[in-house]
Coordinates of C-alpha atoms and ligand atoms in Angstrom, one line a residue:
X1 CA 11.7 9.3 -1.2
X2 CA 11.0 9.1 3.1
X3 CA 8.1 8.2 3.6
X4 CA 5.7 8.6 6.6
X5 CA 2.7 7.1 7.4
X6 CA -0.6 8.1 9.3
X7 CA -3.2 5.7 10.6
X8 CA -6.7 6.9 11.1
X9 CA -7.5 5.1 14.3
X10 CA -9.7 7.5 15.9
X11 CA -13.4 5.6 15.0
X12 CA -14.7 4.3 18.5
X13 CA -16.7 1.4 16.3
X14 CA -20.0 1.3 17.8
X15 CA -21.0 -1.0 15.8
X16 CA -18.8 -4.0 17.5
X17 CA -20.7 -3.1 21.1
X18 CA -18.0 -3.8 22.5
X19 CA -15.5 -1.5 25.7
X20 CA -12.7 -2.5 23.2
X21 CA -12.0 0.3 20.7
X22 CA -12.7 -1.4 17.5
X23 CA -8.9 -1.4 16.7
X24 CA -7.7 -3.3 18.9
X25 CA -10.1 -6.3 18.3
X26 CA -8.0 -9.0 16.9
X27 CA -7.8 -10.7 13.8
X28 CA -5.6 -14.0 14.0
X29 CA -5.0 -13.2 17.3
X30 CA -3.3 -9.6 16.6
X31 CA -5.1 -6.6 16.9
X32 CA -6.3 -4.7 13.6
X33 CA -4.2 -2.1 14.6
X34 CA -0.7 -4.1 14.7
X35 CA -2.1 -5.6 11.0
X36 CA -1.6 -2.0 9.6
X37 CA 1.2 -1.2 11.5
X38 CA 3.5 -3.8 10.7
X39 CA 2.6 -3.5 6.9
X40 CA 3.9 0.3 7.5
X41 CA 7.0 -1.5 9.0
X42 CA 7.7 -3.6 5.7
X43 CA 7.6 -0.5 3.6
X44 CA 10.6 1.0 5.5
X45 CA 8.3 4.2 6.8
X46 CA 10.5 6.9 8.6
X47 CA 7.7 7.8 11.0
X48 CA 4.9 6.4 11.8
X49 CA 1.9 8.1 13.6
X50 CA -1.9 6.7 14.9
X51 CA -4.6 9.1 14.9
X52 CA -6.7 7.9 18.2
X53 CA -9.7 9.1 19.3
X54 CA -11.9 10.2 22.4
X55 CA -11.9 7.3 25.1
X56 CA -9.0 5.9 22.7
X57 CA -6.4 5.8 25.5
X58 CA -6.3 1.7 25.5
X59 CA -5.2 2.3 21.7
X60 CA -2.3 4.7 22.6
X61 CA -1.3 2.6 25.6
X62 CA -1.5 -0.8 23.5
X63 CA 0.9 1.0 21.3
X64 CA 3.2 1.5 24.2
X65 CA 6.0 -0.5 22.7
X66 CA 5.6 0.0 19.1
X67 CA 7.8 2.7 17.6
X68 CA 5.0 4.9 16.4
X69 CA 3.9 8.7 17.8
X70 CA 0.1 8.5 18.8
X71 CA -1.9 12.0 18.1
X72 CA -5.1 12.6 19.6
X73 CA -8.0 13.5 17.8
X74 CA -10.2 15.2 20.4
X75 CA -13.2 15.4 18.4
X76 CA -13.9 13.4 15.3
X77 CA -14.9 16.2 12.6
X78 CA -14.1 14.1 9.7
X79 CA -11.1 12.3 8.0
X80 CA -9.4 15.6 6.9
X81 CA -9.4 16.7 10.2
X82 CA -8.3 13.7 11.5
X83 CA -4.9 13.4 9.1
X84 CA -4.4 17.7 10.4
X85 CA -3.8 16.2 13.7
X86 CA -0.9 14.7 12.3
X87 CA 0.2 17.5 10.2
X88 CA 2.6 18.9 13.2
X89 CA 5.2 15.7 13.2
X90 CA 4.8 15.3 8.9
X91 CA 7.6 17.0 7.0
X92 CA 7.4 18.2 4.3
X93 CA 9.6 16.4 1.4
X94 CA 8.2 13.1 2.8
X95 CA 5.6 11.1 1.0
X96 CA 2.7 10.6 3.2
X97 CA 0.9 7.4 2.8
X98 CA -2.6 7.7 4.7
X99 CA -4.0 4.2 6.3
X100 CA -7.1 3.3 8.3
X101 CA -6.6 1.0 11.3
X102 CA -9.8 -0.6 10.7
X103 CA -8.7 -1.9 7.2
X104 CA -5.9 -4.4 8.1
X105 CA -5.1 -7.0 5.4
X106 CA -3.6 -4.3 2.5
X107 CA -0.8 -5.5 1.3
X108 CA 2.8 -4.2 1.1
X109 CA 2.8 -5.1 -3.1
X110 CA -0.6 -2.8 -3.2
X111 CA 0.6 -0.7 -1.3
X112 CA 4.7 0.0 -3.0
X113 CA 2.1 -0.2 -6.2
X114 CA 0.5 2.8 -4.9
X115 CA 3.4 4.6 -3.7
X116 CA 5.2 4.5 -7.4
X117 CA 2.3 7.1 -8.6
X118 CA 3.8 9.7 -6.6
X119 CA 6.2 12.3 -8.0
X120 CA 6.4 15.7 -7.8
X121 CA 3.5 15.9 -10.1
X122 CA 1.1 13.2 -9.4
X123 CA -0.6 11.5 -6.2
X124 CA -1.6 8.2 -5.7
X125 CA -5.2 7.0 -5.0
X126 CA -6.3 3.6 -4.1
X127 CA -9.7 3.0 -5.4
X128 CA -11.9 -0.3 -5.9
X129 CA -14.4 -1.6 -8.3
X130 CA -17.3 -2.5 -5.9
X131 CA -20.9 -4.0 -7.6
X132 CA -22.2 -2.2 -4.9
X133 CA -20.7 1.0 -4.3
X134 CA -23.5 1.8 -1.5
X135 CA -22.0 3.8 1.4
X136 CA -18.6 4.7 -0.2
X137 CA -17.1 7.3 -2.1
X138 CA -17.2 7.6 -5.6
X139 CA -14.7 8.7 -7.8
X140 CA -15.9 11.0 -10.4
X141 CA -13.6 11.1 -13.9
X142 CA -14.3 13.0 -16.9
X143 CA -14.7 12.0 -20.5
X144 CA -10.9 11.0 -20.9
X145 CA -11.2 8.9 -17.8
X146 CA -9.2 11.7 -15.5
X147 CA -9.8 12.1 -12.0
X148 CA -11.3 14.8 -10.9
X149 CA -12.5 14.3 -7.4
X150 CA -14.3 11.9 -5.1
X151 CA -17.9 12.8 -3.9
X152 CA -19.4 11.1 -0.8
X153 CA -22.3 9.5 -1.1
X154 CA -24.7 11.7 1.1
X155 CA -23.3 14.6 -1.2
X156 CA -23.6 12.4 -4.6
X157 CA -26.5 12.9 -7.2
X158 CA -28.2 9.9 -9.0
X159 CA -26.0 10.2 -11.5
X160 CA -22.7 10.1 -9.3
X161 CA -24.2 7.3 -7.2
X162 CA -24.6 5.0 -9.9
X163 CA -20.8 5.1 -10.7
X164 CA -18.7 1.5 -8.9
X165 CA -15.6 2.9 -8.6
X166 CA -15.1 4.0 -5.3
X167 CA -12.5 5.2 -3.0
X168 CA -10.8 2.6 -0.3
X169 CA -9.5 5.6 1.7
X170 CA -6.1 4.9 1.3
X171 CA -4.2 7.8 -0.3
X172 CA 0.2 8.8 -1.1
X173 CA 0.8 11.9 -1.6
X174 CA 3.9 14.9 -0.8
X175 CA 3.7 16.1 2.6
X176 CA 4.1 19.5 1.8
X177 CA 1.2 19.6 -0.7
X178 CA -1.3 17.5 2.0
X179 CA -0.4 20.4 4.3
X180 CA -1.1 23.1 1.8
X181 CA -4.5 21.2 0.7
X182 CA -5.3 19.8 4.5
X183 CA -5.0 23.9 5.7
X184 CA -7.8 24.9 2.8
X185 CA -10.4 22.1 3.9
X186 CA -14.1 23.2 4.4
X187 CA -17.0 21.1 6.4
X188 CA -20.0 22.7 4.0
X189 CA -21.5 19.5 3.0
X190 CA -23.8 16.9 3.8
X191 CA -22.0 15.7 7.3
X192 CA -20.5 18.9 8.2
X193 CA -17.5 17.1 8.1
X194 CA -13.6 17.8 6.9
X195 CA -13.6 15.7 3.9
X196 CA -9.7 13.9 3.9
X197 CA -11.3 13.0 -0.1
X198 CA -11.8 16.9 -0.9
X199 CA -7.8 17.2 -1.6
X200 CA -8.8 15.2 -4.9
X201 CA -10.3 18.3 -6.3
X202 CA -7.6 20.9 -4.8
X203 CA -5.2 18.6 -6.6
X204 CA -6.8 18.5 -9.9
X205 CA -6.6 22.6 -9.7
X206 CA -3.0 22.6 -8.6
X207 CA -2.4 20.3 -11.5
X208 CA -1.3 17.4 -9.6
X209 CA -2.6 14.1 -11.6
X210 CA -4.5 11.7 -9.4
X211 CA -3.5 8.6 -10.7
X212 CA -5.0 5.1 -9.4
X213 CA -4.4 1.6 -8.6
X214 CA -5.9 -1.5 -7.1
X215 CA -5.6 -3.8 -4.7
X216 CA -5.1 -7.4 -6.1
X217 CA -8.5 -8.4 -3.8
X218 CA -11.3 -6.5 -2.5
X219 CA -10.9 -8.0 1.2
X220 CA -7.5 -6.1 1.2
X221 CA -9.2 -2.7 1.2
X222 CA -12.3 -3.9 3.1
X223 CA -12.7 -2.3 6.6
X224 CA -14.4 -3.4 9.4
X225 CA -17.2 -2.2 11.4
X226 CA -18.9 -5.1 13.2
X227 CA -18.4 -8.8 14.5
X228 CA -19.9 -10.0 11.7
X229 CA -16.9 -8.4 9.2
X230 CA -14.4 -9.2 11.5
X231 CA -15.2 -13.0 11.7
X232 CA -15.7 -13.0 7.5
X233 CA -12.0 -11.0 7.1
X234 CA -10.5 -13.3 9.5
X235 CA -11.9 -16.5 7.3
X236 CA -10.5 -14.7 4.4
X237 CA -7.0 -14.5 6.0
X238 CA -6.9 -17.6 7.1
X239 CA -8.0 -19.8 3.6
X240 CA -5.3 -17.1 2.4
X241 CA -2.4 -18.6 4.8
X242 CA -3.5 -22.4 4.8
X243 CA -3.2 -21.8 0.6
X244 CA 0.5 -20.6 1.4
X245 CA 1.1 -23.3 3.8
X246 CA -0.1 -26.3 0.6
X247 CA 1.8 -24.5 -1.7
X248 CA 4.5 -25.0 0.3
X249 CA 3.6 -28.4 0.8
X250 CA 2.0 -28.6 4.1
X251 CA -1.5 -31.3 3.8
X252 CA -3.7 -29.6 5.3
X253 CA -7.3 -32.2 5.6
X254 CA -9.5 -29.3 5.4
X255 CA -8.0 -25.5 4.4
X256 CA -11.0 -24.6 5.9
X257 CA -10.9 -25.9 9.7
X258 CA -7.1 -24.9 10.0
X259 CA -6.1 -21.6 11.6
X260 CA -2.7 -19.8 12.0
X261 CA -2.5 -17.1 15.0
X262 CA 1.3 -15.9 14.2
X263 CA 3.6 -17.8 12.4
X264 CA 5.2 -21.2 11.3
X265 CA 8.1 -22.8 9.5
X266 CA 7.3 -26.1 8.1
X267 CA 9.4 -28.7 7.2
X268 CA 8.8 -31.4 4.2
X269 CA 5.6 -33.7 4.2
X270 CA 4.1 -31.9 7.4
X271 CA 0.8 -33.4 8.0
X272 CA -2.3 -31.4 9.3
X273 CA -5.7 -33.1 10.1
X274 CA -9.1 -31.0 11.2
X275 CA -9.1 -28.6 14.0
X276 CA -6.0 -27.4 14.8
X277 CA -4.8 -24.2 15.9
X278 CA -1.2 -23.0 15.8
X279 CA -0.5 -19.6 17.5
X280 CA 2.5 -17.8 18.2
X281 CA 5.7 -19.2 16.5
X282 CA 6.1 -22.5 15.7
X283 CA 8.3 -24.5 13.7
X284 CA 7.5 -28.1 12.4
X285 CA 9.9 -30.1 11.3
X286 CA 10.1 -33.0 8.0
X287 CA 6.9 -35.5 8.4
X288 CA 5.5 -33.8 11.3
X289 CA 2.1 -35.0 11.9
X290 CA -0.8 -33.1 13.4
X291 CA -3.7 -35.1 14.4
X292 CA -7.1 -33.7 14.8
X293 CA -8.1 -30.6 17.6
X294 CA -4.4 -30.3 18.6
X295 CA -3.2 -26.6 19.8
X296 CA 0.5 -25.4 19.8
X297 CA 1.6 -22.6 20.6
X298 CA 5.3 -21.4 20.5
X299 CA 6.7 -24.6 20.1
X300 CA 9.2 -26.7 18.0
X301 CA 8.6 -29.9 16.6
X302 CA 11.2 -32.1 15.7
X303 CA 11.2 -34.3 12.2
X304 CA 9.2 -37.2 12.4
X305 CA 7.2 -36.4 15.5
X306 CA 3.5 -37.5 15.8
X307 CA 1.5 -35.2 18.0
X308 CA -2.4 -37.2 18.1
X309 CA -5.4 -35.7 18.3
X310 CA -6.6 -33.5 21.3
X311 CA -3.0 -32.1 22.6
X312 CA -2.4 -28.8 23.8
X313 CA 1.2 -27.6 23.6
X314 CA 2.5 -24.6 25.1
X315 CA 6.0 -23.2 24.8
X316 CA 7.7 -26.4 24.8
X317 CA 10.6 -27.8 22.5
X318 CA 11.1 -31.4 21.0
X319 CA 13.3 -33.6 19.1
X320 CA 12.8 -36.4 16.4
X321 CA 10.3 -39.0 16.6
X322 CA 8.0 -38.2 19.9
X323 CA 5.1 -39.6 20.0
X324 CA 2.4 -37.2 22.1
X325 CA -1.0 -37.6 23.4
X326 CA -4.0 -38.5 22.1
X327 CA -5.1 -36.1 25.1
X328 CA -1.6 -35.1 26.3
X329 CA -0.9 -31.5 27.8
X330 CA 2.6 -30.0 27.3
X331 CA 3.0 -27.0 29.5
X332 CA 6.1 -24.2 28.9
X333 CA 9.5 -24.9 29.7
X334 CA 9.4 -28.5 28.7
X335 CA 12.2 -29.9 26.5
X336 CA 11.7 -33.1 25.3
X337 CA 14.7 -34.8 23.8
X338 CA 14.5 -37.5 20.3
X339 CA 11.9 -40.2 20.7
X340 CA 10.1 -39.8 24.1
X341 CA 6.7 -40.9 24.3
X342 CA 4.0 -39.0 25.9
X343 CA 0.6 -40.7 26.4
X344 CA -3.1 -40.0 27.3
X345 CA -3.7 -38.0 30.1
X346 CA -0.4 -36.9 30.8
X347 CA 0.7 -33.6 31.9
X348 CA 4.1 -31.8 32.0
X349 CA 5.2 -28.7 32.9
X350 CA 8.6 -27.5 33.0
X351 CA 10.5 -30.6 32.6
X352 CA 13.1 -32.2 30.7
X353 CA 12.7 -35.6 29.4
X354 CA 16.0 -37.9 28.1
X355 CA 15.6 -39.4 25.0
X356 CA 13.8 -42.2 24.6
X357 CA 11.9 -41.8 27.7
X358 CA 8.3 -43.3 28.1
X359 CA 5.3 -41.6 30.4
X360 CA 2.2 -43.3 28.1
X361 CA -0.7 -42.6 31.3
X362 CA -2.0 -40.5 33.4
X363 CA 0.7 -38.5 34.8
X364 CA 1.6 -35.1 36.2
X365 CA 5.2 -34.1 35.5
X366 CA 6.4 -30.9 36.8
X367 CA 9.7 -29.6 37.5
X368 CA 12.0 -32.2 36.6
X369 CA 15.3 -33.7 35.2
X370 CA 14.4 -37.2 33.6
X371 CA 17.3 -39.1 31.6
X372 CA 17.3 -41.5 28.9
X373 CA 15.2 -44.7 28.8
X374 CA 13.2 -43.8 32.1
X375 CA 9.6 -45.6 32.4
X376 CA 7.0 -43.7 34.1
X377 CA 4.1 -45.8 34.9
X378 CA 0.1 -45.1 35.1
X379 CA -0.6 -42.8 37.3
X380 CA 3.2 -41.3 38.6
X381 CA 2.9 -38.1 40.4
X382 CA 6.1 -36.1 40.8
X383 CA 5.1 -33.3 44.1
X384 CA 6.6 -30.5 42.6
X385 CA 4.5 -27.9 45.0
X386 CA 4.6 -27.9 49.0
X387 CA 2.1 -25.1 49.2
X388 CA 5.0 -22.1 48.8
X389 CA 7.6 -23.4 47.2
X390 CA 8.4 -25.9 44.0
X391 CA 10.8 -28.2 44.1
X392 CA 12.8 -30.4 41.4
X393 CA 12.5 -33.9 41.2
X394 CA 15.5 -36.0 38.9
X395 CA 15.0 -39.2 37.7
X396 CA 18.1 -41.1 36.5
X397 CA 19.1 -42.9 32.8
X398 CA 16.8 -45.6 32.5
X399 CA 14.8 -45.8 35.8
X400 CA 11.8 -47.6 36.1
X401 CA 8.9 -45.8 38.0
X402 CA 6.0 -48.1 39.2
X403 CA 2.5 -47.3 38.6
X404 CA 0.6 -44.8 41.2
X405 CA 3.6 -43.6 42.4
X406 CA 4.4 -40.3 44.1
X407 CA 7.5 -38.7 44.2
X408 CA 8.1 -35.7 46.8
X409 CA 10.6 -33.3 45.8
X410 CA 12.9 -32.1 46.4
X411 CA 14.1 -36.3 45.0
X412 CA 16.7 -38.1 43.2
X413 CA 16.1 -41.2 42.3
X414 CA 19.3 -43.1 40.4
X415 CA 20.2 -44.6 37.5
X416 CA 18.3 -47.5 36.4
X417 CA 16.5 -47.5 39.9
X418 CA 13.2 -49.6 40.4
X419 CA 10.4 -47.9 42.3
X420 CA 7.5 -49.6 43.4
X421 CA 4.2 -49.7 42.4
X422 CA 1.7 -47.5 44.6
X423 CA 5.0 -46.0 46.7
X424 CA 5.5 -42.5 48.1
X425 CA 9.0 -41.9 47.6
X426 CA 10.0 -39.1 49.8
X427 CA 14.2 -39.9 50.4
X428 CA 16.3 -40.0 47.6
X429 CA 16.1 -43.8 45.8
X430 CA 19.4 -45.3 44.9
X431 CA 20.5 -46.4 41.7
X432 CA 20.0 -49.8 40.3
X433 CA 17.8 -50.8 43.7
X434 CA 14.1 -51.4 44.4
X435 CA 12.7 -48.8 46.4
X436 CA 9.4 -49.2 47.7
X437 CA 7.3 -47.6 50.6
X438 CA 4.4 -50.0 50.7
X439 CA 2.3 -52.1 53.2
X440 CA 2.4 -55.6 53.8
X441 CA -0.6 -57.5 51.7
X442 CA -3.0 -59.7 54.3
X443 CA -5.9 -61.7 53.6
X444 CA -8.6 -62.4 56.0
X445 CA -10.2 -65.5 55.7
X446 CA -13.0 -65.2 58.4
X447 CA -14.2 -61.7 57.4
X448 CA -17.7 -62.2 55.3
X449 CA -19.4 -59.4 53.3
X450 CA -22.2 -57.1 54.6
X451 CA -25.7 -58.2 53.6
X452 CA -28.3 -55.9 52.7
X453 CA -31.1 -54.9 55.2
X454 CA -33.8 -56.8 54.5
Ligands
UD1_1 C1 -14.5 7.3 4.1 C2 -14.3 8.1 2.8 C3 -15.0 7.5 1.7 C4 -14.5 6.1 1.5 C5 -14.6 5.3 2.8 C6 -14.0 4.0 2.7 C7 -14.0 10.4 3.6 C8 -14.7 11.7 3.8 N1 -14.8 9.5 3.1 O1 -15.9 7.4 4.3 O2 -14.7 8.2 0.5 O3 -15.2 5.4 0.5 O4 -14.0 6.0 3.9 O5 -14.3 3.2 3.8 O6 -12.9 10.3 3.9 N2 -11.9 8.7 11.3 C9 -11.1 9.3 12.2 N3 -11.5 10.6 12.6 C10 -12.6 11.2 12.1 C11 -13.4 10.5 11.1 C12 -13.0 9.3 10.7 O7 -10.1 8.8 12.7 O8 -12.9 12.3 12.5 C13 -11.4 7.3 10.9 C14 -12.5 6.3 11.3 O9 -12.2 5.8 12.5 C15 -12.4 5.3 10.2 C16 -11.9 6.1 9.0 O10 -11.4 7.3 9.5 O11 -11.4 4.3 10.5 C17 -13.0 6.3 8.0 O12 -14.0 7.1 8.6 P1 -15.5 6.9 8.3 O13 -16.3 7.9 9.0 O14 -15.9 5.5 8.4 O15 -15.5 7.4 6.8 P2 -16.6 7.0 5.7 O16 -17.8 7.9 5.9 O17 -16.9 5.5 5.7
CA2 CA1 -16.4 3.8 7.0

């Protein structure tokens, strides 16, 4: 069966106080929205379409790549209403699956789950066994525990209220009967709304079995209305990935301070410590270890590397066995090759160091061709930036680069090369000689130091 899904997106979320619609807030760093969509995209759905709402033009325009259709809701009467905007673009021998943009951790296995109740004669309704039910609807079976229709609360007697069960929102069912049942919906109850839940009943009377599932966790079908949801869903995700990531045998010091914003492959014996936060894709490779309040984002790791604690790494490759930081900075476009060694207070951007190279303090790196075996001492500057323009400086197989030194590009400097300590190199430096640009050291015998005023 084809199957298309609609997203009810059209909620503005007061409650998060925010100029964000509540959609597009993010949870591990992509928005709620995207959550539900891509789970749509893992179940193979022909079509696609987000209900938005008034002032919901960010959500359409966010969705600008995605291969959805966005339908407008121009007023928000109520759920039933909302799925009719889609009604237009639905045909009919699909199934439709309805989703809510603010619930987005449902699974594809709950939801293929929910999609197998659907046939020609049955629907499939996704309901949830909640110790307190308050606020939801309620799904009201007779004595032989069949379906017969869901009740909201403010329409619900004392009696209905007390029942547990109650419906997530999520729903599969034919297209052509949603249309038929969508087309009879009235707003004569309690919120004047157009109830999405009153098809329960019209199916019951066209004999169409309502049959249920379950989602494997409540936090699955959980939506989210305020900060305060969004921050306990996005703790929930992320003990749920750092539990994949031990299973696969990551160590993670504490499952709890660990958070994933995308996606990683991990290698054998990866080590984690406290703190970190890996966004984007990464990779890590075999005995990769992570020390304590490091970020990386889009980056490869090679096996063996140590990256110590406080290191930021942005969109930067590297081999086997580098050492990094404590306190190093890796900016994009950097390609470190096997065994380079990057120490405190050193930054690079764009740059590509040889294997085995050394810059253990204090540097800035930018825009540069380093070999093999190069030293860069304390406190090297390469001038990368003359104020409009950047320029590349290259630094030969094992060159030796005195402390405090500063190298203006556009500068070679050659193959096994000595530089100075404290020289500002500004001509190309030729391989295998001492360069250096440096005063001559005096002493002055006579001078005496200035006394305090008395
Ligand atoms: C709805 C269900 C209720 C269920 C609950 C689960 C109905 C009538 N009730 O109640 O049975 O237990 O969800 O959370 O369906 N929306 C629109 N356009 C509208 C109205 C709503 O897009 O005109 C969207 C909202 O943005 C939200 C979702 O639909 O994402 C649910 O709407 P909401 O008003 O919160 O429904 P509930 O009253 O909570
Ligand atoms: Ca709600």
């Amino acid at each position: 069966m084809d199957l298309s899904v609609v997203i009810l997106a059209a909620g503005q979320g007061s409650r998060m106080r925010s100029k964000l619609p509540k959609v597009l807030h993010k949870l591990a760093h992509k928005p709620l929205l995207t959550h539900v969509i891509d789970v749509a995209e893992q179940l193979s759905a022909q079509d696609i379409h987000v209900v938005y709402g008034h002032g919901g033009e960010a959500v359409r325009d966010a969705l600008a790549d995605r291969n959805v259709s966005c339908v407008k809701q121009e007023e928000q009467l109520g759920t039933g209403h909302a799925v009719a905007q889609a009604v237009p673009n639905l045909v009919d021998d699909h199934v439709v699956l309805v989703l809510y943009g603010d619930v987005p951790l449902t699974t594809k296995e709950t939801l293929q789950q929910l999609l197998e109740k659907v046939s020609g004669t049955s629907m499939g309704l996704l309901t949830a066994a909640l110790p307190n039910p308050h606020g939801y609807g309620r799904i009201v079976r007779n004595s032989e525990q069949v379906v017969q229709c869901i009740t909201e609360e403010k329409d619900a007697t004392e009696a209905i209220r007390k029942i547990t069960e109650v419906n997530t929102g999520i729903l599969a069912v034919s297209g052509r009967k949603l249309k038929e049942w969508l087309g009879r919906l009235k707003n004569n109850n309690a919120q004047g709304e157009y109830y999405l839940t009153d098809i329960i009943a019209m199916a019951v009377s066209d004999g169409i079995e309502v049959k249920t599932s379950q989602a494997s966790a409540v936090e699955e079908v959980e939506g989210i209305n305020n900060r305060s949801q969004l921050a306990r869903i996005e703790r929930y995700y992320q003990r749920q990935q750092a539990e994949q990531l031990m299973t696969a045998g990551v160590t993670l010091k504490d499952p709890a301070r660990f958070d994933l914003r995308g996606s990683v492959k991990t290698g054998t014996d990866v080590v984690i410590d406290i703190n970190v936060i890996l966004e984007g894709d990464v990779v890590l490779g075999n005995d990769v270890e992570i020390g304590a309040n490091c970020v990386i984002t889009n980056a490869t790791i090679g096996d063996g590397s140590i990256i110590l604690p406080n290191s930021v790494i942005e969109n930067a490759v590297m081999g086997q066995e580098c050492t990094i930081g404590p306190f190093a900075r890796i900016r994009p476009e950097t390609n470190l090759a096997a065994k380079v060694k990057i120490g405190n207070f050193v930054e690079i951007k764009k740059a590509e160091v040889g294997e085995g190279s050394k810059i253990s303090h204090l540097s800035y790196v930018g825009d540069s061709i380093i070999g093999k075996d190069v030293n860069i001492g304390a406190g090297t500057i390469t001038c990368n930036y003359d104020g409009a323009n950047k320029h590349i400086t290259e630094i030969g197989d094992g060159a030796f680069i005195g402390s405090d030194s500063q190298l203006v590009a556009p500068v070679k400097i050659g193959a096994g090369a000595t530089i100075g300590a404290g020289s500002t190199i500004t001509n190309d430096a030729p391989a295998g000689a001492l360069t250096l640009t440096r005063t001559k050291q005096r002493s002055i015998e006579s001078w005496t130091r200035p006394q305090k005023k008395k």
